Coordinates of N, CA and C in Angstrom, one line a residue:
X25 N 0.8 -1.2 0.0 CA 0.0 0.0 0.0 C 0.9 1.3 0.0
X26 N 0.4 2.2 -0.7 CA 1.1 3.4 -0.8 C 0.9 4.3 0.4
X27 N 1.9 5.1 0.7 CA 1.8 5.9 2.0 C 0.9 7.1 1.7
X28 N 0.3 7.2 0.6 CA -0.7 8.2 0.3 C -2.0 7.5 0.7
X29 N -3.1 8.1 0.5 CA -4.4 7.5 1.0 C -4.5 6.1 0.4
X30 N -5.2 5.3 1.0 CA -5.4 3.9 0.5 C -6.1 3.7 -0.8
X31 N -5.6 2.7 -1.5 CA -6.1 2.5 -2.9 C -7.6 2.1 -2.9
X32 N -8.2 2.4 -4.0 CA -9.7 2.1 -4.2 C -10.1 0.8 -4.4
X33 N -11.0 0.3 -3.5 CA -11.5 -1.1 -3.8 C -12.9 -1.1 -3.2
X34 N -13.8 -1.8 -3.7 CA -15.1 -2.0 -3.1 C -15.2 -3.4 -2.6
X35 N -14.9 -3.5 -1.2 CA -15.0 -4.8 -0.6 C -15.0 -4.7 0.9
X36 N -15.1 -5.8 1.5 CA -15.1 -5.8 3.0 C -13.9 -6.4 3.5
X37 N -13.3 -5.7 4.5 CA -12.2 -6.3 5.2 C -12.6 -7.4 6.3
X38 N -12.3 -8.6 6.1 CA -12.5 -9.6 7.2 C -11.4 -9.4 8.2
X39 N -10.3 -9.1 7.6 CA -9.1 -9.0 8.5 C -8.4 -7.7 8.0
X40 N -7.4 -7.3 8.8 CA -6.6 -6.0 8.5 C -5.9 -6.3 7.1
X41 N -6.1 -5.4 6.2 CA -5.6 -5.5 4.9 C -4.6 -4.3 4.7
X42 N -3.4 -4.6 4.3 CA -2.4 -3.6 4.0 C -2.4 -3.1 2.6
X43 N -2.4 -1.8 2.3 CA -2.4 -1.4 1.0 C -1.0 -1.2 0.6
X44 N -0.7 -1.2 -0.7 CA 0.7 -1.2 -1.2 C 1.1 0.2 -1.7
X45 N 1.0 1.2 -0.9 CA 1.4 2.5 -1.3 C 2.1 3.2 0.0
X46 N 2.6 4.4 -0.4 CA 3.2 5.2 0.7 C 2.2 5.7 1.7
X47 N 2.7 6.2 2.8 CA 1.7 6.7 3.8 C 1.3 8.2 3.4
X48 N 0.2 8.6 3.9 CA -0.3 9.9 3.6 C 0.7 11.1 3.8
X49 N 1.4 11.0 4.9 CA 2.4 12.0 5.2 C 3.5 12.0 4.1
X50 N 4.0 10.8 3.8 CA 5.1 10.6 2.8 C 4.6 11.2 1.4
X51 N 3.4 10.8 1.1 CA 2.9 11.1 -0.2 C 2.6 12.7 -0.4
X52 N 2.1 13.3 0.7 CA 1.9 14.7 0.6 C 3.2 15.5 0.6
X53 N 4.2 14.9 1.3 CA 5.5 15.6 1.3 C 6.2 15.5 -0.1
X54 N 6.1 14.3 -0.6 CA 6.6 14.0 -2.0 C 6.0 14.9 -2.9
X55 N 4.7 15.0 -2.9 CA 3.9 15.8 -3.9 C 4.3 17.3 -3.8
X56 N 4.4 17.7 -2.5 CA 4.8 19.2 -2.3 C 6.3 19.4 -2.8
X57 N 7.1 18.5 -2.5 CA 8.5 18.7 -3.1 C 8.6 18.6 -4.6
X58 N 7.8 17.7 -5.1 CA 7.9 17.6 -6.7 C 7.3 18.8 -7.3
X59 N 6.1 19.3 -6.7 CA 5.4 20.4 -7.2 C 6.3 21.7 -7.1
X60 N 7.0 21.8 -6.0 CA 7.9 23.0 -5.8 C 8.9 23.1 -6.8
X61 N 9.3 21.9 -7.5 CA 10.4 22.0 -8.4 C 9.9 22.2 -9.9
X62 N 8.6 22.4 -10.1 CA 8.0 22.5 -11.4 C 7.5 24.0 -11.5
X63 N 7.4 24.5 -12.7 CA 6.9 25.8 -12.9 C 5.4 25.8 -12.8
X64 N 4.7 26.9 -12.6 CA 3.3 26.9 -12.4 C 2.6 26.4 -13.7
X65 N 3.3 26.8 -14.9 CA 2.7 26.4 -16.1 C 2.6 24.9 -16.3
X66 N 3.6 24.1 -15.6 CA 3.6 22.8 -15.8 C 2.7 22.1 -14.9
X67 N 2.3 22.7 -13.7 CA 1.5 21.9 -12.7 C 0.1 22.5 -12.6
X68 N 0.0 23.8 -12.6 CA -1.3 24.3 -12.2 C -2.2 24.6 -13.4
X69 N -2.6 23.5 -14.1 CA -3.5 23.6 -15.2 C -4.9 24.0 -14.6
X70 N -5.8 24.4 -15.4 CA -7.2 24.7 -14.9 C -7.8 23.6 -14.2
X71 N -8.4 23.8 -13.1 CA -9.0 22.7 -12.3 C -10.3 22.3 -13.0
X72 N -10.6 21.1 -12.9 CA -11.8 20.4 -13.5 C -12.6 19.7 -12.4
X73 N -13.9 19.8 -12.5 CA -14.7 19.0 -11.5 C -14.7 17.6 -11.9
X74 N -14.3 16.7 -11.0 CA -14.3 15.2 -11.3 C -13.2 14.8 -12.2
X75 N -12.4 15.7 -12.8 CA -11.4 15.4 -13.6 C -11.7 15.0 -15.0
X76 N -12.9 14.9 -15.4 CA -13.3 14.4 -16.7 C -13.1 15.4 -17.8
X77 N -12.5 15.1 -18.9 CA -12.2 16.1 -20.0 C -13.1 15.6 -21.1
X78 N -13.1 14.4 -21.6 CA -13.9 14.0 -22.7 C -14.2 12.5 -22.6
X79 N -15.2 12.1 -23.3 CA -15.5 10.6 -23.3 C -15.9 10.2 -24.7
X80 N -15.4 9.0 -25.0 CA -15.9 8.5 -26.4 C -15.6 7.0 -26.4
X81 N -16.6 6.3 -26.9 CA -16.4 4.8 -27.1 C -16.1 4.1 -25.8
X82 N -16.6 4.6 -24.7 CA -16.5 3.9 -23.5 C -15.2 4.4 -22.7
X83 N -14.4 5.1 -23.4 CA -13.1 5.7 -22.7 C -13.5 7.1 -22.2
X84 N -12.8 7.5 -21.2 CA -12.9 8.8 -20.5 C -11.6 9.3 -20.3
X85 N -11.3 10.5 -21.0 CA -10.1 11.2 -20.8 C -10.1 12.1 -19.5
X86 N -9.2 12.0 -18.6 CA -9.3 12.6 -17.3 C -8.0 13.4 -17.1
X87 N -8.0 14.5 -16.3 CA -6.9 15.2 -15.8 C -6.8 14.9 -14.4
X88 N -5.7 14.2 -13.9 CA -5.5 13.8 -12.5 C -4.2 14.2 -11.9
X89 N -4.0 14.0 -10.7 CA -2.7 14.3 -10.1 C -2.1 12.9 -9.8
X90 N -0.9 12.6 -10.4 CA -0.3 11.3 -10.4 C 1.0 11.3 -9.5
X91 N 1.0 10.3 -8.7 CA 2.3 10.1 -7.9 C 2.7 8.7 -8.0
X92 N 3.9 8.4 -7.5 CA 4.3 7.0 -7.5 C 4.7 6.5 -6.2
X93 N 4.6 5.2 -6.0 CA 5.2 4.5 -4.8 C 6.0 3.4 -5.2
X94 N 7.0 3.1 -4.4 CA 8.0 2.0 -4.7 C 8.1 0.9 -3.8
X95 N 9.0 -0.1 -4.1 CA 9.2 -1.2 -3.3 C 9.7 -0.7 -1.9
X96 N 10.4 0.4 -1.8 CA 11.0 0.9 -0.7 C 10.1 1.6 0.3
X97 N 9.0 2.2 -0.2 CA 8.2 3.0 0.7 C 6.7 2.4 0.7
X98 N 6.6 1.2 0.2 CA 5.3 0.5 0.3 C 5.0 0.2 1.7
X99 N 3.8 -0.2 1.9 CA 3.4 -0.7 3.3 C 3.0 -2.2 3.1
X100 N 3.8 -3.2 3.8 CA 5.0 -2.8 4.6 C 6.2 -2.4 3.8
X101 N 7.1 -1.7 4.4 CA 8.3 -1.1 3.8 C 9.1 -2.3 3.2
X102 N 9.8 -2.1 2.1 CA 10.5 -3.1 1.5 C 9.8 -4.3 1.1
X103 N 8.6 -4.1 0.4 CA 7.8 -5.2 -0.1 C 7.1 -4.7 -1.3
X104 N 6.5 -5.7 -2.0 CA 5.6 -5.4 -3.1 C 4.2 -5.9 -2.8
X105 N 3.8 -5.9 -1.5 CA 2.5 -6.4 -1.2 C 1.4 -5.5 -1.7
X106 N 0.2 -6.1 -2.1 CA -0.8 -5.3 -2.5 C -2.1 -5.8 -1.8
X107 N -3.1 -4.9 -1.7 CA -4.3 -5.2 -1.0 C -5.4 -5.8 -1.8
X108 N -5.4 -5.6 -3.1 CA -6.5 -6.1 -4.0 C -6.1 -6.7 -5.3
X109 N -5.3 -7.8 -5.2 CA -4.7 -8.4 -6.4 C -5.8 -8.8 -7.4
X110 N -5.5 -8.5 -8.6 CA -6.4 -8.9 -9.7 C -5.6 -9.7 -10.8
X111 N -4.6 -9.0 -11.4 CA -3.7 -9.8 -12.3 C -2.4 -10.2 -11.7
X112 N -1.9 -9.4 -10.8 CA -0.7 -9.7 -10.1 C -0.8 -10.2 -8.7
X113 N -0.1 -11.0 -8.1 CA -0.1 -11.4 -6.7 C 0.7 -10.4 -5.9
X114 N 1.6 -9.6 -6.5 CA 2.3 -8.5 -5.9 C 2.4 -7.4 -6.8
X115 N 2.7 -6.2 -6.3 CA 2.7 -5.0 -7.2 C 3.7 -5.3 -8.4
X116 N 3.4 -4.9 -9.6 CA 4.3 -5.1 -10.7 C 3.6 -4.7 -12.0
X117 N 4.0 -5.3 -13.1 CA 3.5 -5.1 -14.4 C 4.5 -4.3 -15.3
X118 N 4.3 -4.5 -16.6 CA 5.3 -3.9 -17.5 C 4.6 -2.7 -18.3
X119 N 3.4 -2.5 -18.1 CA 2.7 -1.3 -18.7 C 1.9 -1.7 -19.9
X120 N 2.0 -2.9 -20.4 CA 1.2 -3.3 -21.6 C -0.3 -3.4 -21.2
X121 N -1.1 -3.6 -22.3 CA -2.6 -3.7 -21.9 C -2.8 -5.0 -21.1
X122 N -2.1 -6.1 -21.5 CA -2.2 -7.4 -20.9 C -1.5 -7.5 -19.6
X123 N -0.5 -6.7 -19.4 CA 0.3 -6.7 -18.1 C 0.4 -5.3 -17.7
X124 N -0.7 -4.7 -17.2 CA -0.8 -3.3 -16.8 C 0.0 -3.1 -15.4
X125 N 0.5 -2.0 -15.1 CA 1.1 -1.8 -13.8 C 0.2 -1.5 -12.7
X126 N 0.5 -2.1 -11.5 CA -0.3 -1.9 -10.4 C -0.5 -0.4 -9.9
X127 N -1.8 -0.1 -9.8 CA -2.2 1.3 -9.4 C -2.9 1.3 -8.0
X128 N -2.7 2.2 -7.2 CA -3.3 2.4 -6.0 C -4.3 3.6 -6.0
X129 N -5.4 3.5 -5.4 CA -6.4 4.6 -5.4 C -6.9 4.8 -4.0
X130 N -7.5 5.9 -3.8 CA -8.1 6.3 -2.5 C -9.3 5.4 -2.1
X131 N -9.7 5.4 -0.9 CA -10.8 4.6 -0.5 C -11.4 5.3 0.8
X132 N -12.6 4.8 1.0 CA -13.4 5.2 2.2 C -13.6 4.1 3.1
X133 N -13.3 4.2 4.4 CA -13.4 3.1 5.3 C -14.5 3.4 6.3
X134 N -15.4 2.5 6.5 CA -16.5 2.6 7.4 C -16.6 1.3 8.2
X135 N -16.0 1.3 9.4 CA -16.0 0.1 10.1 C -15.1 -0.9 9.5
X136 N -15.6 -2.1 9.2 CA -14.8 -3.2 8.5 C -14.9 -3.1 7.0
X137 N -15.7 -2.2 6.4 CA -15.9 -2.1 5.0 C -15.1 -1.0 4.4
X138 N -14.3 -1.3 3.3 CA -13.6 -0.2 2.6 C -14.1 -0.1 1.1
X139 N -14.5 1.0 0.7 CA -15.1 1.2 -0.6 C -14.0 2.1 -1.4
X140 N -13.5 1.5 -2.5 CA -12.5 2.1 -3.2 C -13.1 3.2 -4.2
X141 N -12.3 4.2 -4.4 CA -12.7 5.2 -5.4 C -12.9 4.7 -6.8
X142 N -12.1 3.7 -7.2 CA -12.3 2.9 -8.4 C -12.2 1.4 -8.0
X143 N -13.1 0.6 -8.6 CA -13.0 -0.8 -8.3 C -11.7 -1.5 -8.7
X144 N -11.3 -2.5 -7.9 CA -10.2 -3.3 -8.4 C -10.4 -3.9 -9.7
X145 N -9.4 -3.8 -10.6 CA -9.5 -4.3 -12.0 C -9.8 -3.1 -13.0
X146 N -10.1 -1.9 -12.5 CA -10.3 -0.8 -13.4 C -8.9 -0.5 -14.1
X147 N -9.0 -0.3 -15.4 CA -7.7 0.0 -16.2 C -7.7 1.5 -16.4
X148 N -6.5 2.0 -16.6 CA -6.1 3.4 -17.0 C -5.0 3.3 -18.0
X149 N -4.9 4.4 -18.8 CA -3.6 4.6 -19.6 C -3.1 5.9 -19.3
X150 N -1.9 5.9 -18.9 CA -1.2 7.2 -18.6 C -0.3 7.7 -19.8
X151 N -0.8 8.7 -20.4 CA -0.2 9.1 -21.7 C 1.3 9.5 -21.6
X152 N 1.6 10.3 -20.5 CA 3.0 10.7 -20.5 C 4.0 9.6 -20.2
X153 N 3.6 8.5 -19.5 CA 4.4 7.4 -19.1 C 4.4 6.4 -20.2
X154 N 3.3 6.4 -21.1 CA 3.0 5.3 -22.1 C 2.9 4.0 -21.4
X155 N 2.1 4.0 -20.3 CA 1.8 2.7 -19.7 C 0.3 2.6 -19.4
X156 N -0.1 1.3 -19.5 CA -1.5 0.9 -19.0 C -1.2 0.6 -17.6
X157 N -2.2 0.9 -16.7 CA -2.2 0.6 -15.3 C -3.5 0.0 -14.9
X158 N -3.5 -0.8 -13.8 CA -4.7 -1.4 -13.3 C -4.8 -1.3 -11.8
X159 N -6.0 -1.0 -11.3 CA -6.2 -0.8 -9.9 C -6.1 -2.1 -9.1
X160 N -5.1 -2.2 -8.2 CA -4.9 -3.4 -7.5 C -4.5 -3.1 -6.0
X161 N -4.6 -1.9 -5.6 CA -4.0 -1.5 -4.3 C -4.8 -0.3 -3.7
X162 N -4.6 -0.2 -2.4 CA -5.3 0.9 -1.7 C -4.2 2.0 -1.4
X163 N -4.7 3.2 -1.5 CA -3.8 4.3 -1.2 C -4.3 5.1 0.0
X164 N -3.6 5.0 1.1 CA -3.9 5.6 2.4 C -4.0 4.6 3.5
X165 N -3.6 5.1 4.6 CA -3.5 4.2 5.8 C -4.5 4.7 6.9
X166 N -4.6 3.9 8.0 CA -5.3 4.4 9.2 C -6.8 4.1 9.1
X167 N -7.5 4.5 10.2 CA -8.9 4.2 10.3 C -9.8 5.2 9.4
X168 N -9.2 6.3 9.0 CA -10.0 7.2 8.2 C -9.2 7.7 7.0
X169 N -9.0 6.7 6.1 CA -8.2 7.1 4.9 C -9.0 8.1 3.9
X170 N -10.2 8.2 4.1 CA -11.0 9.3 3.4 C -10.6 10.7 3.7
X171 N -9.9 10.9 4.8 CA -9.4 12.2 5.2 C -8.0 12.6 4.7
X172 N -7.5 11.5 4.0 CA -6.1 11.8 3.5 C -6.1 12.2 2.0
X173 N -4.9 12.5 1.5 CA -4.8 13.0 0.2 C -5.3 12.1 -0.9
X174 N -5.1 10.8 -0.9 CA -5.5 10.0 -2.0 C -6.9 10.0 -2.3
X175 N -7.8 10.1 -1.3 CA -9.2 10.2 -1.5 C -9.7 11.6 -1.7
X176 N -9.0 12.5 -1.0 CA -9.4 13.9 -1.1 C -9.1 14.6 -2.4
X177 N -7.9 14.1 -2.9 CA -7.4 14.7 -4.2 C -6.4 15.9 -4.0
X178 N -5.9 16.4 -5.0 CA -5.0 17.6 -5.0 C -5.5 18.7 -5.8
X179 N -5.8 19.8 -5.1 CA -6.2 21.0 -5.9 C -7.4 20.8 -6.9
X180 N -8.3 19.9 -6.4 CA -9.5 19.7 -7.3 C -9.3 18.5 -8.2
X181 N -8.1 17.9 -8.3 CA -7.8 16.8 -9.2 C -7.9 15.4 -8.4
X182 N -8.4 14.4 -9.0 CA -8.3 13.1 -8.3 C -6.9 12.6 -8.4
X183 N -6.5 11.8 -7.3 CA -5.2 11.4 -7.0 C -5.0 9.9 -7.4
X184 N -4.1 9.6 -8.2 CA -3.7 8.2 -8.6 C -2.3 8.0 -8.1
X185 N -2.0 6.8 -7.7 CA -0.7 6.4 -7.2 C -0.2 5.2 -7.9
X186 N 0.9 5.3 -8.7 CA 1.3 4.2 -9.5 C 2.6 3.5 -9.0
X187 N 2.7 2.3 -9.1 CA 3.8 1.5 -8.6 C 5.0 1.7 -9.5
X188 N 6.2 2.2 -9.1 CA 7.3 2.3 -10.0 C 8.3 1.2 -9.8
X189 N 8.1 0.4 -8.8 CA 9.1 -0.8 -8.6 C 10.3 -0.2 -7.8
X190 N 11.4 -0.5 -8.4 CA 12.7 0.1 -7.8 C 13.5 -0.8 -6.9
X191 N 13.2 -2.0 -6.7 CA 14.0 -2.9 -5.9 C 15.4 -3.0 -6.5
X192 N 15.5 -3.2 -7.7 CA 16.8 -3.4 -8.4 C 17.7 -2.2 -8.5
X193 N 17.1 -1.0 -8.4 CA 17.9 0.3 -8.6 C 18.2 1.0 -7.3
X194 N 17.6 0.6 -6.2 CA 17.8 1.2 -5.0 C 16.9 2.3 -4.6
X195 N 16.9 2.7 -3.3 CA 15.9 3.6 -2.7 C 16.1 5.0 -3.3
X196 N 17.4 5.5 -3.4 CA 17.6 6.8 -3.9 C 17.1 7.1 -5.2
X197 N 17.4 6.2 -6.2 CA 17.0 6.3 -7.6 C 15.5 6.2 -7.7
X198 N 14.9 5.3 -6.8 CA 13.4 5.2 -6.8 C 12.7 6.4 -6.3
X199 N 13.2 7.1 -5.3 CA 12.7 8.4 -4.9 C 12.8 9.4 -6.0
X200 N 13.9 9.5 -6.6 CA 14.1 10.4 -7.7 C 13.1 10.2 -8.8
X201 N 12.8 8.9 -9.1 CA 11.9 8.5 -10.2 C 10.5 8.9 -9.8
X202 N 10.1 8.7 -8.6 CA 8.8 9.1 -8.1 C 8.6 10.6 -8.2
X203 N 9.6 11.4 -7.8 CA 9.5 12.8 -7.9 C 9.4 13.3 -9.3
X204 N 10.0 12.6 -10.1 CA 10.1 13.0 -11.6 C 8.6 12.8 -12.2
X205 N 8.0 11.8 -11.9 CA 6.6 11.4 -12.6 C 5.5 12.2 -11.8
X206 N 5.7 12.7 -10.7 CA 4.7 13.4 -9.9 C 4.2 14.7 -10.6
X207 N 2.9 14.8 -10.8 CA 2.3 16.1 -11.3 C 1.0 15.8 -12.0
X208 N 0.4 16.9 -12.6 CA -0.8 16.8 -13.3 C -0.6 16.0 -14.6
X209 N -1.4 15.0 -14.8 CA -1.3 14.2 -15.9 C -2.6 13.9 -16.6
X210 N -2.6 13.6 -17.8 CA -3.8 13.2 -18.6 C -3.8 11.6 -18.6
X211 N -4.9 11.0 -18.2 CA -5.0 9.6 -18.2 C -6.3 9.3 -18.9
X212 N -6.4 8.0 -19.4 CA -7.6 7.5 -20.1 C -8.2 6.4 -19.2
X213 N -9.4 6.6 -18.7 CA -10.1 5.6 -17.9 C -10.8 4.7 -18.9
X214 N -10.7 3.3 -18.6 CA -11.3 2.3 -19.5 C -10.7 2.3 -20.9
X215 N -9.4 2.3 -21.0 CA -8.8 2.5 -22.3 C -8.9 1.3 -23.2
X216 N -8.9 1.5 -24.5 CA -8.9 0.4 -25.4 C -7.4 -0.1 -25.6
X217 N -7.3 -1.2 -26.3 CA -5.9 -1.7 -26.6 C -5.3 -0.7 -27.7
X218 N -4.0 -0.8 -27.9 CA -3.4 -0.1 -29.0 C -2.7 1.2 -28.8
X219 N -2.7 1.7 -27.6 CA -2.0 2.9 -27.3 C -0.4 2.6 -27.2
X220 N 0.3 3.6 -27.6 CA 1.8 3.4 -27.5 C 2.2 3.0 -26.1
X221 N 3.2 2.0 -26.0 CA 3.6 1.6 -24.7 C 5.2 1.5 -24.8
X222 N 5.8 2.0 -23.6 CA 7.1 1.8 -23.4 C 7.2 0.7 -22.3
X223 N 7.4 -0.6 -22.6 CA 7.3 -1.7 -21.7 C 8.4 -1.7 -20.7
X224 N 8.0 -2.2 -19.4 CA 9.0 -2.2 -18.4 C 8.6 -1.6 -17.2
X225 N 9.2 -1.9 -16.0 CA 9.0 -1.3 -14.8 C 9.3 0.2 -14.9
X226 N 8.5 1.0 -14.3 CA 8.8 2.5 -14.5 C 10.1 2.9 -14.1
X227 N 10.6 2.4 -13.0 CA 11.9 2.9 -12.5 C 13.0 2.5 -13.4
X228 N 12.9 1.4 -14.3 CA 13.9 0.9 -15.1 C 13.6 1.2 -16.6
X229 N 12.5 1.8 -16.9 CA 12.2 2.1 -18.3 C 12.0 3.6 -18.5
X230 N 10.9 4.1 -17.9 CA 10.5 5.5 -18.1 C 11.6 6.4 -17.5
X231 N 12.0 6.1 -16.3 CA 12.9 6.9 -15.6 C 14.4 6.9 -16.0
X232 N 14.7 6.0 -16.9 CA 16.0 5.9 -17.4 C 16.1 6.2 -18.9
X233 N 15.0 6.3 -19.5 CA 14.9 6.5 -21.0 C 14.3 7.9 -21.4
X234 N 13.9 8.7 -20.4 CA 13.3 10.0 -20.8 C 14.0 11.1 -20.0

């Protein structure tokens, strides 16, 4: 689970489930650091209600705030554990349509029940990264993840947290990679096949080739 708000899933916790993303404090800090390094023209695009830009053929183009979480700052730390496996048993993926990268989303917790902002198995396509992603994890920890940034969003934008991997490249490079991809991004909800893909783990493909 990412240390940002817990990832989105509609299900009931029979036992304590850990999400595979960073904590809310870590995510907020990372977002603030990354945003502070970018120009206003890069980050502060016009805000949109609900993030929807356009829809066609079952696809929906959205403007969202994207962050990353890694093997090193996952919950539990130093693991690839995920809360809502669909395709993968642990966080991973190469970004193709058939092997999308694990994505964490915010959720609302009421007692033992956790309702995700997007159901497990929901696919996205992240244009800047040239990766397909799939919701398999929760973003946000604690008893009230709905009060954290993953569910609340960032400056009116919905917040998505994508797994960058990073076990093979170390924590320092993983942190730099996460900072690099953080920002306002265009994504496609329920994408069709056929979009351009740069295959591979984000930390060892996107962050070393761009």
